[in-house]
């Protein structure tokens, strides 16, 4: 049975996870690291995927409302509660979905584990906007990518906003880091991809690029699609090491798409063979 705890003291240490800890501090928690998920649907996806919950925070009205089923699934974990205004003062933002949950971080799988049997993987180089990372994760899950790999400089997919924008698909599509230190990418990471049999395609504007629907790309048995951050895009050293460079044809003088939109176009085109 859930332990319902009415919030009366903002300074209570058990509320630190919701009120005072930064993303970096959450990752470094002595319990092995924590992350925050927002909304009944997203929290449900995390539970479905086997993530272990630490606590819940929600508006009082949701205890017997939309979160009742969620609370029943979570056993005796503490459920911290108050009215919406109090919760906004505590967290510093409006709980538009009314419910937050703190989860323990699982140990990341290895690159070999994530890529075993994979034919199409996305590699995110230096994406530092959690909204974009969440949107790319959602496209990867929806459009048939087998896994997502993140370079060392890419932001955390379990950052609260990334999880929310992904609509919980970050818990459904396999992902891991491709290297832990900045120097591990691109040389070391590219070497590992080739050793696993992946051809590599850089999504970039280049004179020697092929269009995204070029048959040579679809024919590749194993393909890693590499996408760069907003603004600078992929590093020149990364592009130079790839087997292909591909572009999405544009009209009306538009030269590029947001990385999240570009990822959806690329994933749909390059996964069609896999999904037939």
Coordinates of C-alpha atoms in Angstrom, one line a residue:
X1 CA 0.0 0.0 0.0
X2 CA 1.3 3.4 -0.9
X3 CA 2.7 5.7 1.8
X4 CA 0.9 9.1 1.2
X5 CA 3.0 11.9 2.6
X6 CA 1.5 15.4 2.8
X7 CA 4.3 18.0 2.2
X8 CA 4.7 20.4 5.1
X9 CA 8.4 21.2 5.1
X10 CA 10.1 22.2 1.8
X11 CA 13.5 21.6 3.4
X12 CA 12.9 17.9 4.0
X13 CA 15.8 16.0 2.5
X14 CA 13.6 13.4 0.8
X15 CA 12.3 16.2 -1.4
X16 CA 15.8 17.2 -2.7
X17 CA 15.4 15.0 -5.7
X18 CA 12.4 17.2 -6.8
X19 CA 13.4 20.6 -5.5
X20 CA 17.1 21.1 -5.3
X21 CA 19.2 18.6 -7.2
X22 CA 20.5 19.4 -10.7
X23 CA 20.7 16.9 -13.5
X24 CA 24.4 16.2 -12.7
X25 CA 23.6 15.8 -9.0
X26 CA 20.8 13.4 -9.7
X27 CA 23.2 11.2 -11.8
X28 CA 25.7 11.2 -9.0
X29 CA 23.2 10.2 -6.2
X30 CA 24.7 7.6 -3.9
X31 CA 21.8 5.2 -4.7
X32 CA 23.4 4.7 -8.1
X33 CA 21.8 7.7 -9.8
X34 CA 18.3 9.0 -10.2
X35 CA 16.2 10.6 -13.0
X36 CA 12.8 12.3 -13.1
X37 CA 9.9 11.2 -15.3
X38 CA 6.8 13.4 -15.8
X39 CA 3.2 12.4 -16.5
X40 CA 1.2 9.3 -15.9
X41 CA 1.8 7.9 -19.4
X42 CA 5.6 8.4 -19.4
X43 CA 5.9 7.0 -15.8
X44 CA 3.8 4.0 -16.9
X45 CA 6.2 3.4 -19.8
X46 CA 9.2 3.4 -17.4
X47 CA 7.5 0.9 -15.2
X48 CA 6.6 -1.3 -18.2
X49 CA 10.3 -1.3 -19.2
X50 CA 11.3 -2.5 -15.7
X51 CA 12.7 0.7 -14.3
X52 CA 12.7 0.8 -10.5
X53 CA 10.8 3.7 -8.9
X54 CA 12.0 5.5 -5.8
X55 CA 9.1 7.9 -5.1
X56 CA 6.2 9.9 -6.6
X57 CA 5.2 13.5 -6.3
X58 CA 1.7 14.7 -7.3
X59 CA -1.2 17.0 -6.8
X60 CA -3.5 15.8 -4.1
X61 CA -6.4 15.5 -6.5
X62 CA -4.6 12.9 -8.6
X63 CA -4.3 10.4 -5.8
X64 CA -7.8 9.2 -6.3
X65 CA -7.9 10.5 -9.9
X66 CA -5.8 9.9 -12.9
X67 CA -2.8 8.6 -10.9
X68 CA -4.7 6.0 -8.8
X69 CA -3.8 3.1 -11.1
X70 CA -0.2 4.3 -11.2
X71 CA 0.0 4.4 -7.4
X72 CA -1.4 0.9 -7.2
X73 CA 1.4 -0.4 -9.4
X74 CA 4.1 1.2 -7.3
X75 CA 3.5 -0.7 -4.1
X76 CA 4.7 1.0 -0.9
X77 CA 6.8 3.8 -2.4
X78 CA 6.3 7.2 -0.8
X79 CA 3.8 9.5 -2.6
X80 CA 4.5 13.1 -1.7
X81 CA 1.6 15.4 -2.3
X82 CA 0.2 18.9 -2.0
X83 CA -1.9 21.3 -4.0
X84 CA -0.6 22.6 -7.4
X85 CA 0.6 25.9 -6.1
X86 CA 2.7 24.4 -3.4
X87 CA 4.2 21.9 -5.8
X88 CA 5.1 24.7 -8.2
X89 CA 6.8 26.6 -5.4
X90 CA 8.7 23.4 -4.5
X91 CA 9.9 22.4 -7.9
X92 CA 10.2 25.8 -9.6
X93 CA 7.9 24.9 -12.5
X94 CA 4.3 24.2 -13.1
X95 CA 3.4 20.5 -13.1
X96 CA 1.3 20.6 -16.3
X97 CA 0.9 16.8 -16.1
X98 CA 0.4 16.8 -12.4
X99 CA 2.7 13.9 -11.5
X100 CA 6.4 13.4 -11.2
X101 CA 8.4 10.2 -10.3
X102 CA 11.9 9.6 -9.3
X103 CA 13.5 6.5 -10.8
X104 CA 16.8 4.7 -10.1
X105 CA 19.1 4.8 -13.1
X106 CA 19.9 1.3 -14.5
X107 CA 23.4 0.4 -15.5
X108 CA 23.9 1.3 -19.2
X109 CA 24.2 -1.7 -21.5
X110 CA 27.4 -2.1 -23.5
X111 CA 27.8 -1.1 -27.1
X112 CA 27.9 -4.7 -28.2
X113 CA 24.7 -5.5 -26.3
X114 CA 22.8 -2.6 -27.8
X115 CA 24.0 -3.3 -31.3
X116 CA 23.6 -7.1 -31.3
X117 CA 21.3 -8.0 -34.2
X118 CA 20.8 -4.3 -35.1
X119 CA 20.7 -3.3 -38.7
X120 CA 19.9 0.4 -38.4
X121 CA 21.3 2.6 -35.6
X122 CA 21.4 6.3 -35.0
X123 CA 24.5 8.1 -33.7
X124 CA 23.9 11.5 -32.0
X125 CA 27.0 13.7 -32.1
X126 CA 27.1 16.5 -29.5
X127 CA 23.3 17.1 -29.3
X128 CA 23.1 19.3 -26.2
X129 CA 19.4 20.3 -26.4
X130 CA 17.3 17.8 -24.4
X131 CA 14.2 18.7 -26.5
X132 CA 16.0 17.6 -29.6
X133 CA 17.3 14.4 -28.0
X134 CA 13.9 13.5 -26.8
X135 CA 12.3 14.1 -30.2
X136 CA 15.0 12.1 -32.0
X137 CA 14.4 9.2 -29.5
X138 CA 10.7 9.3 -30.3
X139 CA 11.3 9.2 -34.1
X140 CA 13.8 6.4 -33.6
X141 CA 11.3 4.3 -31.8
X142 CA 8.4 5.1 -34.1
X143 CA 10.2 4.7 -37.4
X144 CA 12.1 1.5 -36.8
X145 CA 15.7 2.3 -35.7
X146 CA 17.1 -0.6 -33.7
X147 CA 19.2 1.5 -31.3
X148 CA 20.5 5.0 -30.6
X149 CA 24.1 5.7 -29.7
X150 CA 25.3 8.9 -28.0
X151 CA 28.7 10.4 -28.3
X152 CA 30.4 11.5 -25.0
X153 CA 29.3 15.2 -25.5
X154 CA 25.6 14.4 -26.2
X155 CA 23.2 15.4 -23.4
X156 CA 21.5 12.9 -21.1
X157 CA 18.4 11.1 -22.6
X158 CA 17.1 10.7 -19.1
X159 CA 17.1 14.5 -18.5
X160 CA 13.5 15.3 -17.4
X161 CA 12.7 17.4 -20.5
X162 CA 14.2 14.8 -22.9
X163 CA 12.1 12.0 -21.2
X164 CA 9.0 14.1 -21.5
X165 CA 9.4 15.1 -25.2
X166 CA 10.2 11.4 -26.0
X167 CA 6.8 10.5 -24.5
X168 CA 8.6 7.6 -22.7
X169 CA 10.1 6.1 -25.9
X170 CA 13.5 6.6 -24.3
X171 CA 12.5 3.6 -22.2
X172 CA 11.6 1.5 -25.3
X173 CA 14.4 2.0 -27.8
X174 CA 17.8 0.6 -26.8
X175 CA 20.5 3.2 -26.3
X176 CA 23.9 3.7 -24.8
X177 CA 27.1 5.8 -25.0
X178 CA 29.6 5.2 -27.7
X179 CA 32.7 6.1 -25.6
X180 CA 32.9 7.9 -22.3
X181 CA 35.6 10.5 -23.0
X182 CA 35.7 13.2 -25.7
X183 CA 38.7 11.6 -27.3
X184 CA 36.7 8.4 -27.8
X185 CA 34.9 10.0 -30.7
X186 CA 35.0 10.0 -33.7
X187 CA 38.1 7.8 -34.3
X188 CA 37.5 5.2 -31.6
X189 CA 33.8 5.1 -32.1
X190 CA 34.0 4.8 -35.8
X191 CA 36.4 2.0 -35.5
X192 CA 34.0 0.1 -33.2
X193 CA 31.1 0.6 -35.7
X194 CA 33.2 -0.7 -38.6
X195 CA 34.3 -3.7 -36.5
X196 CA 30.7 -4.5 -35.9
X197 CA 30.0 -4.4 -39.7
X198 CA 28.3 -1.0 -39.9
X199 CA 28.6 1.3 -42.9
X200 CA 28.4 4.9 -41.8
X201 CA 26.4 7.8 -43.3
X202 CA 26.8 11.4 -42.2
X203 CA 23.7 13.6 -42.5
X204 CA 25.3 16.8 -43.7
X205 CA 25.3 19.4 -46.5
X206 CA 28.2 18.6 -48.7
X207 CA 29.0 18.9 -52.4
X208 CA 29.8 15.1 -52.6
X209 CA 26.7 14.0 -50.7
X210 CA 24.1 11.7 -52.1
X211 CA 20.3 12.2 -51.6
X212 CA 18.8 10.3 -48.7
X213 CA 16.9 8.0 -51.0
X214 CA 20.0 6.8 -52.9
X215 CA 19.7 3.0 -53.4
X216 CA 23.3 2.5 -52.1
X217 CA 22.1 3.5 -48.6
X218 CA 19.1 1.3 -48.5
X219 CA 21.1 -1.7 -49.7
X220 CA 23.5 -1.5 -46.8
X221 CA 22.8 -4.5 -44.4
X222 CA 24.0 -2.6 -41.4
X223 CA 24.0 1.2 -41.4
X224 CA 24.8 3.8 -38.7
X225 CA 23.1 7.2 -39.4
X226 CA 25.1 10.0 -37.8
X227 CA 23.4 13.3 -36.9
X228 CA 25.0 16.5 -35.5
X229 CA 23.9 19.3 -33.3
X230 CA 22.0 22.4 -34.3
X231 CA 24.2 25.2 -35.7
X232 CA 27.5 23.6 -36.4
X233 CA 26.2 20.2 -37.4
X234 CA 28.7 17.3 -37.7
X235 CA 32.4 17.9 -37.2
X236 CA 34.4 17.8 -40.4
X237 CA 36.5 15.0 -39.0
X238 CA 33.4 12.9 -38.5
X239 CA 32.1 13.5 -42.0
X240 CA 35.5 12.7 -43.4
X241 CA 35.5 9.3 -41.7
X242 CA 32.1 8.3 -42.9
X243 CA 31.5 5.9 -45.8
X244 CA 28.7 8.2 -47.2
X245 CA 27.4 11.7 -46.7
X246 CA 23.7 12.2 -47.3
X247 CA 21.4 15.1 -47.6
X248 CA 17.6 15.7 -47.6
X249 CA 16.5 17.5 -50.8
X250 CA 15.0 20.9 -50.0
X251 CA 12.8 23.4 -51.8
X252 CA 12.2 27.2 -51.6
X253 CA 15.8 28.0 -50.7
X254 CA 15.7 26.1 -47.3
X255 CA 19.1 24.6 -46.7
X256 CA 18.4 22.4 -43.7
X257 CA 15.9 21.1 -41.2
X258 CA 16.0 21.0 -37.4
X259 CA 17.9 17.8 -36.4
X260 CA 14.7 16.3 -34.9
X261 CA 12.8 16.8 -38.2
X262 CA 15.8 15.6 -40.2
X263 CA 16.1 12.5 -38.1
X264 CA 12.5 11.5 -38.8
X265 CA 12.9 11.9 -42.6
X266 CA 16.2 9.9 -42.5
X267 CA 14.9 7.1 -40.3
X268 CA 11.7 6.7 -42.3
X269 CA 13.6 6.4 -45.6
X270 CA 16.5 4.3 -44.4
X271 CA 14.4 1.8 -42.3
X272 CA 11.8 1.1 -45.1
X273 CA 13.6 -2.1 -46.1
X274 CA 13.8 -3.3 -42.5
X275 CA 10.1 -2.6 -41.9
X276 CA 8.7 -4.4 -45.0

